[in-house]
Amino acid sequence: MKLVTFTHQAETRIGVVKEESIVDLSKAAPDLATNMIDFLQAGETAMEIARSAAESSYATIPLSSVHLKSPVLRPPKILAIGLNYKDHIAETGLKTPEYPIIFNKQSMSAHPPQDPFHLPKASDKLDYEGELAIVIGRYCRHVPRDRAWEVIAGYTIVNDVSVRDWQLRTQTMTIGKSFDTHCPMGPWIVTPDEIDDPHNLDLKTWVNGELRQNSNTKHLIFDCFELVEHLSTAFTLEPGDVIPTGTPSGVGIGLKPRRFLVEGDVVRIAIEGIGEIENAVVSEPAETVRIG
Ligand code: ZN
């Protein structure tokens, strides 16, 4: 099942993608929650209701007539992983980490899969990172690796947009990874039953049609299940938490010469079995100045 959050006729709600249309769950299964976090929280029962509603092919809206939103509008946590592909580590010149490198992207950086993201006023060192992301479906803690599949609601695509000078000038990467709009994700959450093996998916990123990243999730150093085990050793994971698993080589800062994003660039990321997200770069608009 492909689970989406979308806006149609000024109302934001969730649905299931079926070919080129969306089964509107607020109509097809009105007892279900209309936002993704509450829906995921309702667990397997809600999943089954959504699944049979989708099969009945009732209350569909063409995909082309909706505005796709970030599948989880404001994830409780976005826990991203650094340096998790060998080829990316090589291009950074850093050492392979002994433990997963975890950093937060702020919840508010979550951004729709097709909307432009900002070239910040504060920097011209804007970069992309195509990544497979895990979406958590259950409250969980101390999840052993071999049970991690039980708490994964599905998989999605994230562009871990990075402001390189802000990221690298202090020891914690948080601020350079968390500018507003800098976590485009989607276009939907694909449930695990549709993904044969999350650790064998082609991942590609293009900038203006030029292929920049071309890898496969089989090259992850710490795989999805290990990451769930590791993170949940320390804290509770919650429905709607998003875990971008890291990026392969081919980011702008790794190219020779370096190539950062400029206004008008278009970044497209595709992951096998999931789909693709495509976001243009726009200069941060004047309206972002807001006090009170
Ligand atoms: Zn990343």
mmCIF file of C-alpha atoms and ligand atoms in Angstrom:
data_model
loop_
_atom_site.group_PDB
_atom_site.id
_atom_site.type_symbol
_atom_site.label_atom_id
_atom_site.label_comp_id
_atom_site.label_asym_id
_atom_site.label_seq_id
_atom_site.Cartn_x
_atom_site.Cartn_y
_atom_site.Cartn_z
ATOM 1 C CA MET A 1 0.000 0.000 0.000
ATOM 2 C CA LYS A 2 1.135 3.519 -0.778
ATOM 3 C CA LEU A 3 -0.071 5.875 1.961
ATOM 4 C CA VAL A 4 -0.240 9.582 1.165
ATOM 5 C CA THR A 5 -1.072 12.843 2.839
ATOM 6 C CA PHE A 6 -2.655 15.248 0.389
ATOM 7 C CA THR A 7 -4.630 18.478 0.124
ATOM 8 C CA HIS A 8 -7.676 18.630 -2.105
ATOM 9 C CA GLN A 9 -10.254 21.421 -2.059
ATOM 10 C CA ALA A 10 -8.522 23.069 0.894
ATOM 11 C CA GLU A 11 -8.656 19.990 3.128
ATOM 12 C CA THR A 12 -5.616 17.951 4.091
ATOM 13 C CA ARG A 13 -6.161 14.260 4.749
ATOM 14 C CA ILE A 14 -4.719 10.822 4.042
ATOM 15 C CA GLY A 15 -5.344 8.283 1.318
ATOM 16 C CA VAL A 16 -4.086 5.252 -0.533
ATOM 17 C CA VAL A 17 -2.562 5.568 -3.988
ATOM 18 C CA LYS A 18 -4.010 3.269 -6.584
ATOM 19 C CA GLU A 19 -2.415 3.635 -10.008
ATOM 20 C CA GLU A 20 -2.975 7.278 -11.005
ATOM 21 C CA SER A 21 -5.531 8.086 -8.335
ATOM 22 C CA ILE A 22 -5.976 8.340 -4.591
ATOM 23 C CA VAL A 23 -8.589 6.506 -2.566
ATOM 24 C CA ASP A 24 -9.683 9.223 -0.141
ATOM 25 C CA LEU A 25 -9.799 7.440 3.208
ATOM 26 C CA SER A 26 -11.857 10.220 4.805
ATOM 27 C CA LYS A 27 -14.665 9.129 2.441
ATOM 28 C CA ALA A 28 -13.878 5.450 1.885
ATOM 29 C CA ALA A 29 -13.219 4.651 5.548
ATOM 30 C CA PRO A 30 -14.631 7.583 7.550
ATOM 31 C CA ASP A 31 -13.953 5.962 10.913
ATOM 32 C CA LEU A 32 -10.200 6.165 10.388
ATOM 33 C CA ALA A 33 -8.069 9.094 11.523
ATOM 34 C CA THR A 34 -7.482 11.668 8.800
ATOM 35 C CA ASN A 35 -3.858 12.393 9.681
ATOM 36 C CA MET A 36 -0.981 9.979 9.248
ATOM 37 C CA ILE A 37 0.341 9.925 12.810
ATOM 38 C CA ASP A 38 -3.038 9.036 14.353
ATOM 39 C CA PHE A 39 -3.650 6.552 11.558
ATOM 40 C CA LEU A 40 -0.311 4.797 12.168
ATOM 41 C CA GLN A 41 -0.939 4.845 15.886
ATOM 42 C CA ALA A 42 -4.155 2.877 15.332
ATOM 43 C CA GLY A 43 -1.975 0.007 14.162
ATOM 44 C CA GLU A 44 -2.659 -3.080 12.100
ATOM 45 C CA THR A 45 -6.460 -2.830 12.413
ATOM 46 C CA ALA A 46 -6.457 0.593 10.759
ATOM 47 C CA MET A 47 -4.032 -0.692 8.096
ATOM 48 C CA GLU A 48 -6.424 -3.530 7.244
ATOM 49 C CA ILE A 49 -9.416 -1.178 7.030
ATOM 50 C CA ALA A 50 -7.439 1.101 4.695
ATOM 51 C CA ARG A 51 -6.352 -1.870 2.617
ATOM 52 C CA SER A 52 -9.857 -3.146 2.030
ATOM 53 C CA ALA A 53 -11.179 0.381 1.402
ATOM 54 C CA ALA A 54 -8.489 0.813 -1.241
ATOM 55 C CA GLU A 55 -9.430 -2.476 -2.872
ATOM 56 C CA SER A 56 -13.056 -1.423 -3.165
ATOM 57 C CA SER A 57 -11.888 1.397 -5.478
ATOM 58 C CA TYR A 58 -14.337 3.833 -3.944
ATOM 59 C CA ALA A 59 -14.042 7.636 -3.633
ATOM 60 C CA THR A 60 -11.009 8.203 -5.814
ATOM 61 C CA ILE A 61 -9.410 11.518 -6.772
ATOM 62 C CA PRO A 62 -6.931 11.825 -9.672
ATOM 63 C CA LEU A 63 -3.387 12.170 -8.354
ATOM 64 C CA SER A 64 -2.869 15.076 -10.745
ATOM 65 C CA SER A 65 -5.551 17.158 -9.009
ATOM 66 C CA VAL A 66 -4.172 17.040 -5.457
ATOM 67 C CA HIS A 67 -1.290 18.735 -3.680
ATOM 68 C CA LEU A 68 0.893 16.020 -2.187
ATOM 69 C CA LYS A 69 2.161 16.863 1.289
ATOM 70 C CA SER A 70 4.944 15.364 3.334
ATOM 71 C CA PRO A 71 3.423 11.934 4.181
ATOM 72 C CA VAL A 72 3.908 12.715 7.876
ATOM 73 C CA LEU A 73 3.228 16.441 8.138
ATOM 74 C CA ARG A 74 5.303 16.999 11.226
ATOM 75 C CA PRO A 75 7.139 13.872 12.329
ATOM 76 C CA PRO A 76 7.645 13.596 16.094
ATOM 77 C CA LYS A 77 11.341 13.018 15.332
ATOM 78 C CA ILE A 78 13.512 13.058 12.235
ATOM 79 C CA LEU A 79 16.587 11.017 13.147
ATOM 80 C CA ALA A 80 19.072 11.108 10.311
ATOM 81 C CA ILE A 81 22.167 8.976 9.839
ATOM 82 C CA GLY A 82 25.515 10.372 8.701
ATOM 83 C CA LEU A 83 28.278 8.571 6.811
ATOM 84 C CA ASN A 84 26.391 5.343 6.168
ATOM 85 C CA TYR A 85 27.682 4.478 2.659
ATOM 86 C CA LYS A 86 31.358 3.627 2.050
ATOM 87 C CA ASP A 87 31.585 5.536 -1.235
ATOM 88 C CA HIS A 88 30.174 8.669 0.462
ATOM 89 C CA ILE A 89 32.670 8.313 3.320
ATOM 90 C CA ALA A 90 35.444 8.105 0.720
ATOM 91 C CA GLU A 91 34.337 11.346 -0.943
ATOM 92 C CA THR A 92 34.265 13.145 2.421
ATOM 93 C CA GLY A 93 37.733 11.874 3.360
ATOM 94 C CA LEU A 94 36.413 10.902 6.812
ATOM 95 C CA LYS A 95 36.792 7.605 8.677
ATOM 96 C CA THR A 96 34.169 4.845 8.689
ATOM 97 C CA PRO A 97 32.266 5.316 11.952
ATOM 98 C CA GLU A 98 32.347 2.600 14.583
ATOM 99 C CA TYR A 99 28.833 3.534 15.713
ATOM 100 C CA PRO A 100 26.022 5.075 13.672
ATOM 101 C CA ILE A 101 26.267 8.869 13.504
ATOM 102 C CA ILE A 102 22.888 10.281 14.451
ATOM 103 C CA PHE A 103 21.695 13.843 14.051
ATOM 104 C CA ASN A 104 18.297 15.473 14.231
ATOM 105 C CA LYS A 105 16.587 17.347 11.497
ATOM 106 C CA GLN A 106 13.936 19.528 13.087
ATOM 107 C CA SER A 107 10.336 18.334 12.693
ATOM 108 C CA MET A 108 9.491 21.618 11.010
ATOM 109 C CA SER A 109 11.924 20.941 8.167
ATOM 110 C CA ALA A 110 9.510 18.283 6.816
ATOM 111 C CA HIS A 111 8.492 19.430 3.357
ATOM 112 C CA PRO A 112 6.244 18.178 0.514
ATOM 113 C CA PRO A 113 7.646 15.895 -2.201
ATOM 114 C CA GLN A 114 7.155 18.322 -5.084
ATOM 115 C CA ASP A 115 7.363 21.812 -3.565
ATOM 116 C CA PRO A 116 10.437 24.026 -3.980
ATOM 117 C CA PHE A 117 12.885 24.247 -1.073
ATOM 118 C CA HIS A 118 14.850 27.289 -0.034
ATOM 119 C CA LEU A 119 18.246 28.549 -1.035
ATOM 120 C CA PRO A 120 18.787 30.312 2.309
ATOM 121 C CA LYS A 121 19.601 33.984 2.660
ATOM 122 C CA ALA A 122 22.408 32.884 5.002
ATOM 123 C CA SER A 123 24.384 30.646 2.637
ATOM 124 C CA ASP A 124 25.218 29.722 -0.937
ATOM 125 C CA LYS A 125 26.512 26.238 0.012
ATOM 126 C CA LEU A 126 23.263 24.379 -0.532
ATOM 127 C CA ASP A 127 23.466 20.639 -1.245
ATOM 128 C CA TYR A 128 21.247 17.582 -1.741
ATOM 129 C CA GLU A 129 21.390 14.047 -0.304
ATOM 130 C CA GLY A 130 19.111 11.339 -1.718
ATOM 131 C CA GLU A 131 18.140 8.829 0.995
ATOM 132 C CA LEU A 132 15.922 5.891 1.819
ATOM 133 C CA ALA A 133 13.940 6.687 4.978
ATOM 134 C CA ILE A 134 12.197 4.406 7.457
ATOM 135 C CA VAL A 135 8.833 5.465 8.882
ATOM 136 C CA ILE A 136 8.059 4.057 12.324
ATOM 137 C CA GLY A 137 4.585 2.638 12.938
ATOM 138 C CA ARG A 138 4.554 1.715 16.632
ATOM 139 C CA TYR A 139 5.692 3.013 19.989
ATOM 140 C CA CYS A 140 8.703 0.887 20.722
ATOM 141 C CA ARG A 141 11.825 0.645 22.829
ATOM 142 C CA HIS A 142 14.629 -1.933 22.962
ATOM 143 C CA VAL A 143 13.684 -3.507 19.646
ATOM 144 C CA PRO A 144 16.107 -6.293 18.714
ATOM 145 C CA ARG A 145 17.303 -6.295 15.130
ATOM 146 C CA ASP A 146 15.323 -9.397 14.194
ATOM 147 C CA ARG A 147 12.048 -7.796 15.330
ATOM 148 C CA ALA A 148 12.623 -4.364 13.786
ATOM 149 C CA TRP A 149 10.341 -5.203 10.849
ATOM 150 C CA GLU A 150 7.409 -5.248 13.311
ATOM 151 C CA VAL A 151 7.737 -1.538 14.095
ATOM 152 C CA ILE A 152 8.408 -0.267 10.567
ATOM 153 C CA ALA A 153 5.234 1.162 8.970
ATOM 154 C CA GLY A 154 6.967 1.633 5.648
ATOM 155 C CA TYR A 155 9.608 3.363 3.598
ATOM 156 C CA THR A 156 9.807 6.705 1.876
ATOM 157 C CA ILE A 157 12.296 8.993 0.122
ATOM 158 C CA VAL A 158 14.013 11.933 1.795
ATOM 159 C CA ASN A 159 16.193 14.674 0.408
ATOM 160 C CA ASP A 160 18.453 15.439 3.380
ATOM 161 C CA VAL A 161 19.059 18.986 2.152
ATOM 162 C CA SER A 162 22.214 20.356 3.745
ATOM 163 C CA VAL A 163 23.689 23.818 4.171
ATOM 164 C CA ARG A 164 27.326 22.769 4.109
ATOM 165 C CA ASP A 165 29.031 25.778 5.675
ATOM 166 C CA TRP A 166 26.528 25.839 8.552
ATOM 167 C CA GLN A 167 26.774 22.039 8.880
ATOM 168 C CA LEU A 168 30.556 21.903 9.060
ATOM 169 C CA ARG A 169 31.506 24.956 11.078
ATOM 170 C CA THR A 170 30.464 23.474 14.433
ATOM 171 C CA GLN A 171 30.707 19.959 15.849
ATOM 172 C CA THR A 172 26.966 19.327 15.846
ATOM 173 C CA MET A 173 25.452 19.217 12.391
ATOM 174 C CA THR A 174 21.921 20.029 13.517
ATOM 175 C CA ILE A 175 21.575 23.608 12.385
ATOM 176 C CA GLY A 176 23.025 23.094 8.905
ATOM 177 C CA LYS A 177 20.711 20.113 8.382
ATOM 178 C CA SER A 178 17.516 21.703 9.603
ATOM 179 C CA PHE A 179 16.733 24.917 7.764
ATOM 180 C CA ASP A 180 13.011 25.319 7.067
ATOM 181 C CA THR A 181 11.926 23.331 3.963
ATOM 182 C CA HIS A 182 15.102 21.214 4.053
ATOM 183 C CA CYS A 183 13.520 17.811 4.463
ATOM 184 C CA PRO A 184 11.450 17.144 1.330
ATOM 185 C CA MET A 185 9.955 13.682 1.655
ATOM 186 C CA GLY A 186 7.505 11.315 0.037
ATOM 187 C CA PRO A 187 5.823 11.020 -2.302
ATOM 188 C CA TRP A 188 4.186 8.425 -0.040
ATOM 189 C CA ILE A 189 4.933 5.722 2.521
ATOM 190 C CA VAL A 190 5.216 2.296 0.914
ATOM 191 C CA THR A 191 4.267 -0.484 3.331
ATOM 192 C CA PRO A 192 6.855 -3.256 3.793
ATOM 193 C CA ASP A 193 4.714 -5.926 2.081
ATOM 194 C CA GLU A 194 5.396 -4.121 -1.226
ATOM 195 C CA ILE A 195 9.164 -3.990 -0.701
ATOM 196 C CA ASP A 196 10.851 -7.365 -1.197
ATOM 197 C CA ASP A 197 14.084 -6.259 0.450
ATOM 198 C CA PRO A 198 14.712 -2.714 1.728
ATOM 199 C CA HIS A 199 18.404 -3.488 1.451
ATOM 200 C CA ASN A 200 18.411 -4.003 -2.288
ATOM 201 C CA LEU A 201 16.842 -0.901 -3.807
ATOM 202 C CA ASP A 202 18.395 1.251 -6.499
ATOM 203 C CA LEU A 203 18.719 4.877 -5.409
ATOM 204 C CA LYS A 204 19.358 7.657 -7.920
ATOM 205 C CA THR A 205 19.557 11.438 -7.732
ATOM 206 C CA TRP A 206 19.553 13.848 -10.659
ATOM 207 C CA VAL A 207 20.166 17.583 -10.705
ATOM 208 C CA ASN A 208 18.617 19.231 -13.761
ATOM 209 C CA GLY A 209 18.455 15.806 -15.398
ATOM 210 C CA GLU A 210 22.140 15.010 -14.783
ATOM 211 C CA LEU A 211 22.640 11.788 -12.817
ATOM 212 C CA ARG A 212 24.653 12.612 -9.669
ATOM 213 C CA GLN A 213 23.987 9.706 -7.300
ATOM 214 C CA ASN A 214 23.598 6.126 -8.493
ATOM 215 C CA SER A 215 23.761 3.479 -5.803
ATOM 216 C CA ASN A 216 21.799 0.764 -4.059
ATOM 217 C CA THR A 217 20.691 0.386 -0.452
ATOM 218 C CA LYS A 218 22.658 -2.882 -0.267
ATOM 219 C CA HIS A 219 25.678 -0.636 0.340
ATOM 220 C CA LEU A 220 24.321 0.713 3.646
ATOM 221 C CA ILE A 221 26.842 0.189 6.453
ATOM 222 C CA PHE A 222 24.252 0.089 9.256
ATOM 223 C CA ASP A 223 21.068 -1.337 7.729
ATOM 224 C CA CYS A 224 17.498 -0.302 8.561
ATOM 225 C CA PHE A 225 17.009 -3.006 11.181
ATOM 226 C CA GLU A 226 20.291 -2.272 12.956
ATOM 227 C CA LEU A 227 19.367 1.418 13.034
ATOM 228 C CA VAL A 228 16.014 0.685 14.679
ATOM 229 C CA GLU A 229 17.757 -1.504 17.250
ATOM 230 C CA HIS A 230 20.416 1.115 17.936
ATOM 231 C CA LEU A 231 18.084 4.116 18.233
ATOM 232 C CA SER A 232 15.484 2.290 20.313
ATOM 233 C CA THR A 233 18.160 1.227 22.780
ATOM 234 C CA ALA A 234 18.290 4.846 23.870
ATOM 235 C CA PHE A 235 14.789 6.170 23.452
ATOM 236 C CA THR A 236 11.217 5.415 22.495
ATOM 237 C CA LEU A 237 10.439 5.536 18.807
ATOM 238 C CA GLU A 238 6.937 6.729 17.965
ATOM 239 C CA PRO A 239 4.459 6.376 15.094
ATOM 240 C CA GLY A 240 5.460 8.885 12.428
ATOM 241 C CA ASP A 241 9.136 9.119 13.349
ATOM 242 C CA VAL A 242 11.233 9.325 10.186
ATOM 243 C CA ILE A 243 14.739 7.876 9.915
ATOM 244 C CA PRO A 244 16.651 8.957 6.787
ATOM 245 C CA THR A 245 19.312 6.260 6.497
ATOM 246 C CA GLY A 246 22.163 8.198 4.881
ATOM 247 C CA THR A 247 23.305 9.115 1.399
ATOM 248 C CA PRO A 248 25.666 7.497 -1.122
ATOM 249 C CA SER A 249 28.397 9.346 -3.032
ATOM 250 C CA GLY A 250 27.732 12.052 -5.595
ATOM 251 C CA VAL A 251 26.649 14.953 -3.398
ATOM 252 C CA GLY A 252 27.613 18.418 -4.617
ATOM 253 C CA ILE A 253 30.326 18.966 -2.015
ATOM 254 C CA GLY A 254 31.983 15.681 -3.049
ATOM 255 C CA LEU A 255 32.321 16.599 -6.744
ATOM 256 C CA LYS A 256 35.492 18.072 -8.152
ATOM 257 C CA PRO A 257 35.036 20.971 -8.477
ATOM 258 C CA ARG A 258 32.300 21.294 -5.851
ATOM 259 C CA ARG A 259 28.872 22.093 -7.239
ATOM 260 C CA PHE A 260 26.331 23.633 -4.925
ATOM 261 C CA LEU A 261 22.679 24.190 -5.773
ATOM 262 C CA VAL A 262 21.537 27.506 -7.189
ATOM 263 C CA GLU A 263 18.119 29.027 -7.715
ATOM 264 C CA GLY A 264 16.165 27.213 -10.407
ATOM 265 C CA ASP A 265 17.952 23.867 -10.028
ATOM 266 C CA VAL A 266 15.686 20.844 -9.874
ATOM 267 C CA VAL A 267 16.616 17.840 -7.714
ATOM 268 C CA ARG A 268 14.941 14.521 -8.459
ATOM 269 C CA ILE A 269 15.455 11.441 -6.287
ATOM 270 C CA ALA A 270 14.122 8.001 -7.255
ATOM 271 C CA ILE A 271 14.169 4.821 -5.193
ATOM 272 C CA GLU A 272 13.175 1.504 -6.713
ATOM 273 C CA GLY A 273 9.808 0.278 -5.461
ATOM 274 C CA ILE A 274 8.923 3.610 -3.866
ATOM 275 C CA GLY A 275 8.753 6.302 -6.553
ATOM 276 C CA GLU A 276 10.368 9.697 -6.822
ATOM 277 C CA ILE A 277 10.372 13.176 -5.366
ATOM 278 C CA GLU A 278 11.280 16.273 -7.349
ATOM 279 C CA ASN A 279 11.915 19.670 -5.841
ATOM 280 C CA ALA A 280 13.115 22.903 -7.374
ATOM 281 C CA VAL A 281 15.350 25.377 -5.550
ATOM 282 C CA VAL A 282 13.976 28.869 -4.857
ATOM 283 C CA SER A 283 15.563 31.791 -3.086
ATOM 284 C CA GLU A 284 14.247 32.062 0.444
ATOM 285 C CA PRO A 285 11.324 34.461 0.139
ATOM 286 C CA ALA A 286 11.156 37.775 1.996
ATOM 287 C CA GLU A 287 8.131 36.548 4.008
ATOM 288 C CA THR A 288 10.332 34.234 6.081
ATOM 289 C CA VAL A 289 11.184 37.248 8.216
ATOM 290 C CA ARG A 290 8.612 36.898 10.953
ATOM 291 C CA ILE A 291 8.676 38.100 14.496
ATOM 292 C CA GLY A 292 5.654 37.228 16.571
HETATM 293 ZN ZN ZN B 1 22.094 12.659 4.957
#
